[in-house]
């Protein structure tokens, strides 16, 4: 079974803090994705990566950055957390072929005070 | 541009009744279509996917969906609802170019005993 793990299930941070969300997948997938999920808005893509050290902006990249130094690990960074970044963050991975399924981690619920 | 519309953010059915969750897509070329389920405090799990083979797709937990090109629809159905089907359901589309998924805003299914 594909396994995507995220470093924290729940996280509480203060405004202005730097926040790291880590995601690891164990299936040698090329693609990795970060989404945020908010009620009534569904999933919105923040960034994705199709290879080590490669990244592409999604629909809402402002206020976020990412890092992919190893194939299995994709990190989301909030340089200076703000209250409007309180959300559920979901990581996903998929093989390179275009019709392939995305596999999701359990999510990190982030609260910024 | 691709997009997905899920009609009805909340659907309630009685236990044993038919489940119908609607999804319409906009796409200039045949897409790949997916339904995901999200149980409380969990990530998304694949229910089924359409990748241009049979138009009627059977998934896990008794769910199925039919791709109708003429109606640009991919509605999810289950003949008889169980209490354990209560969850959030997301329709998603991707194309044969690019790796990005486009998710609908989700439909929350409530099953009434």
XYZ file of C-alpha atoms in Angstrom:
226
model
C 0.000 0.000 0.000
C 1.074 3.540 -0.717
C 1.820 5.436 2.417
C 1.967 9.212 2.660
C 2.784 10.549 6.083
C 2.696 14.079 7.426
C 4.808 15.214 10.332
C 1.989 16.517 12.517
C -1.764 15.979 12.743
C -2.355 19.164 14.725
C -0.208 22.250 15.032
C -0.670 25.544 16.873
C 1.585 28.473 15.962
C 1.683 32.185 16.605
C 1.458 34.935 14.021
C 4.842 35.653 12.506
C 6.365 32.258 13.287
C 8.085 30.226 10.585
C 6.247 26.938 10.107
C 7.473 23.747 8.474
C 5.095 21.036 7.337
C 6.772 17.822 6.265
C 5.450 15.131 3.955
C 7.053 11.782 3.176
C 5.930 9.126 0.691
C 7.290 5.611 0.417
C 6.295 4.627 -3.135
C 9.010 6.350 -5.167
C 6.454 8.708 -6.727
C 7.739 11.503 -8.924
C 4.917 13.956 -8.217
C 4.130 15.517 -4.868
C 1.514 18.135 -4.014
C 0.484 20.465 -1.220
C -3.149 21.530 -0.871
C -5.067 23.500 1.668
C -8.652 22.577 2.444
C -11.179 25.092 3.713
C -14.930 24.655 4.219
C -16.889 25.485 1.093
C -13.751 25.927 -0.992
C -12.677 22.329 -1.450
C -9.009 21.625 -2.072
C -6.815 24.334 -3.490
C -3.374 23.583 -4.832
C -0.537 25.542 -3.238
C 2.547 24.027 -4.913
C 3.539 20.827 -6.611
C 6.776 19.162 -7.578
C 7.454 16.632 -10.327
C 11.087 15.962 -9.489
C 13.761 16.635 -6.918
C 14.522 20.353 -6.666
C 11.698 21.133 -9.112
C 8.599 23.047 -8.088
C 5.602 24.654 -9.716
C 3.181 27.187 -8.300
C -0.385 26.109 -7.891
C -3.431 28.304 -7.542
C -2.609 29.937 -4.188
C 1.189 30.060 -3.652
C 1.301 33.454 -1.927
C 2.719 33.256 1.574
C 4.121 29.763 1.035
C 7.303 28.177 -0.236
C 8.341 24.559 -0.724
C 11.431 22.428 -0.713
C 12.151 19.074 -2.310
C 15.696 17.968 -1.649
C 14.924 14.236 -1.747
C 12.435 12.381 -3.907
C 10.428 11.042 -0.977
C 10.128 14.302 0.967
C 8.244 17.509 0.156
C 8.171 20.333 2.671
C 5.771 23.254 2.864
C 7.078 26.395 4.545
C 5.112 29.311 5.889
C 7.772 32.001 6.169
C 5.706 34.190 8.504
C 2.467 32.571 9.557
C -0.695 34.632 9.504
C -4.150 33.935 10.899
C -5.598 33.520 7.400
C -3.327 30.508 6.953
C -5.279 28.610 9.591
C -6.461 25.606 7.622
C -6.171 21.897 6.946
C -3.092 21.096 4.857
C -3.042 17.950 2.760
C -0.061 16.405 1.054
C -0.416 14.011 -1.881
C 1.830 12.038 -4.190
C 1.368 10.286 -7.515
C 3.369 8.504 -10.202
C 4.390 10.512 -13.222
C 1.772 9.144 -15.660
C -0.962 11.697 -16.108
C -4.008 9.604 -15.332
C -2.593 8.172 -12.170
C -4.286 8.490 -8.809
C -3.109 10.939 -6.199
C -2.544 9.390 -2.771
C -3.146 11.582 0.239
C -1.670 11.887 3.690
C -3.901 12.258 6.772
C -3.588 16.048 6.837
C -2.223 18.631 9.254
C -4.697 20.929 10.937
C -2.868 24.210 11.524
C -4.136 26.907 13.852
C -2.368 30.276 13.731
C -3.112 32.504 16.727
C -9.338 25.675 -18.369
C -10.658 22.712 -16.465
C -13.137 22.863 -13.628
C -15.451 20.668 -11.649
C -18.856 21.572 -10.217
C -20.473 19.559 -7.480
C -24.140 20.377 -7.132
C -25.265 20.352 -3.543
C -22.801 20.986 -0.741
C -24.928 18.896 1.623
C -26.959 15.792 0.834
C -29.025 13.805 3.334
C -30.423 10.347 2.680
C -32.083 7.721 4.814
C -30.238 4.519 5.555
C -30.997 2.089 2.738
C -31.937 4.802 0.249
C -30.223 5.601 -3.026
C -27.207 7.876 -2.871
C -26.703 10.286 -5.786
C -23.903 12.841 -5.696
C -23.585 15.058 -8.749
C -20.453 16.141 -10.551
C -20.155 18.080 -13.803
C -16.904 18.985 -15.461
C -15.849 21.464 -18.079
C -13.165 20.356 -20.429
C -12.337 20.795 -24.072
C -10.838 17.320 -24.327
C -11.780 14.025 -22.675
C -10.627 14.148 -19.095
C -9.716 11.675 -16.421
C -12.225 11.796 -13.581
C -12.015 10.711 -9.967
C -14.176 10.461 -6.893
C -12.541 10.651 -3.483
C -14.031 10.200 -0.006
C -12.848 11.904 3.166
C -13.902 10.544 6.553
C -13.685 12.900 9.545
C -10.137 13.941 10.439
C -8.612 11.871 7.660
C -7.056 12.446 4.271
C -8.747 11.680 0.970
C -9.169 8.108 -0.215
C -9.842 7.086 -3.816
C -13.309 5.652 -4.442
C -13.062 5.180 -8.205
C -11.664 6.680 -11.371
C -12.502 6.969 -15.068
C -9.614 6.837 -17.510
C -11.391 6.428 -20.886
C -12.093 2.711 -20.645
C -15.614 1.586 -19.638
C -18.011 4.487 -19.032
C -19.554 2.777 -15.994
C -16.931 2.561 -13.296
C -17.276 0.479 -10.162
C -15.409 1.490 -7.040
C -14.988 0.476 -3.450
C -17.745 0.202 -0.836
C -20.470 -0.394 -3.446
C -20.125 2.970 -5.182
C -20.171 3.444 -8.935
C -20.139 6.341 -11.369
C -21.057 6.772 -15.010
C -19.165 8.989 -17.419
C -21.606 10.760 -19.751
C -19.780 12.815 -22.328
C -22.959 14.362 -23.761
C -23.884 15.706 -20.326
C -20.287 16.346 -19.173
C -21.207 14.522 -15.998
C -19.693 11.918 -13.697
C -22.311 11.376 -10.995
C -21.607 9.039 -8.076
C -24.252 6.541 -6.981
C -24.802 3.797 -4.460
C -28.022 1.765 -4.385
C -28.346 1.558 -0.607
C -26.760 3.963 1.867
C -25.076 2.754 5.050
C -24.326 4.783 8.138
C -20.626 4.352 7.457
C -21.010 6.220 4.131
C -21.393 9.507 6.011
C -18.402 11.528 4.834
C -17.277 14.300 2.500
C -17.055 13.387 -1.188
C -14.914 15.156 -3.751
C -14.997 14.929 -7.513
C -11.750 15.712 -9.345
C -10.597 16.042 -12.940
C -7.221 15.913 -14.589
C -6.186 16.067 -18.190
C -3.828 14.166 -20.414
C -1.548 17.165 -20.321
C -0.125 18.415 -17.058
C -0.156 16.844 -13.632
C -2.602 19.093 -11.877
C -5.871 17.846 -10.396
C -8.878 20.156 -10.130
C -11.178 19.380 -7.230
C -14.800 20.250 -6.682
C -15.860 21.991 -3.484
C -17.125 18.756 -1.985
C -20.463 17.274 -0.944
C -21.100 16.323 2.655
C -23.248 13.200 2.864
C -25.388 12.603 5.945
C -27.081 9.242 6.427
C -30.170 9.303 8.614
C -30.953 6.164 10.631
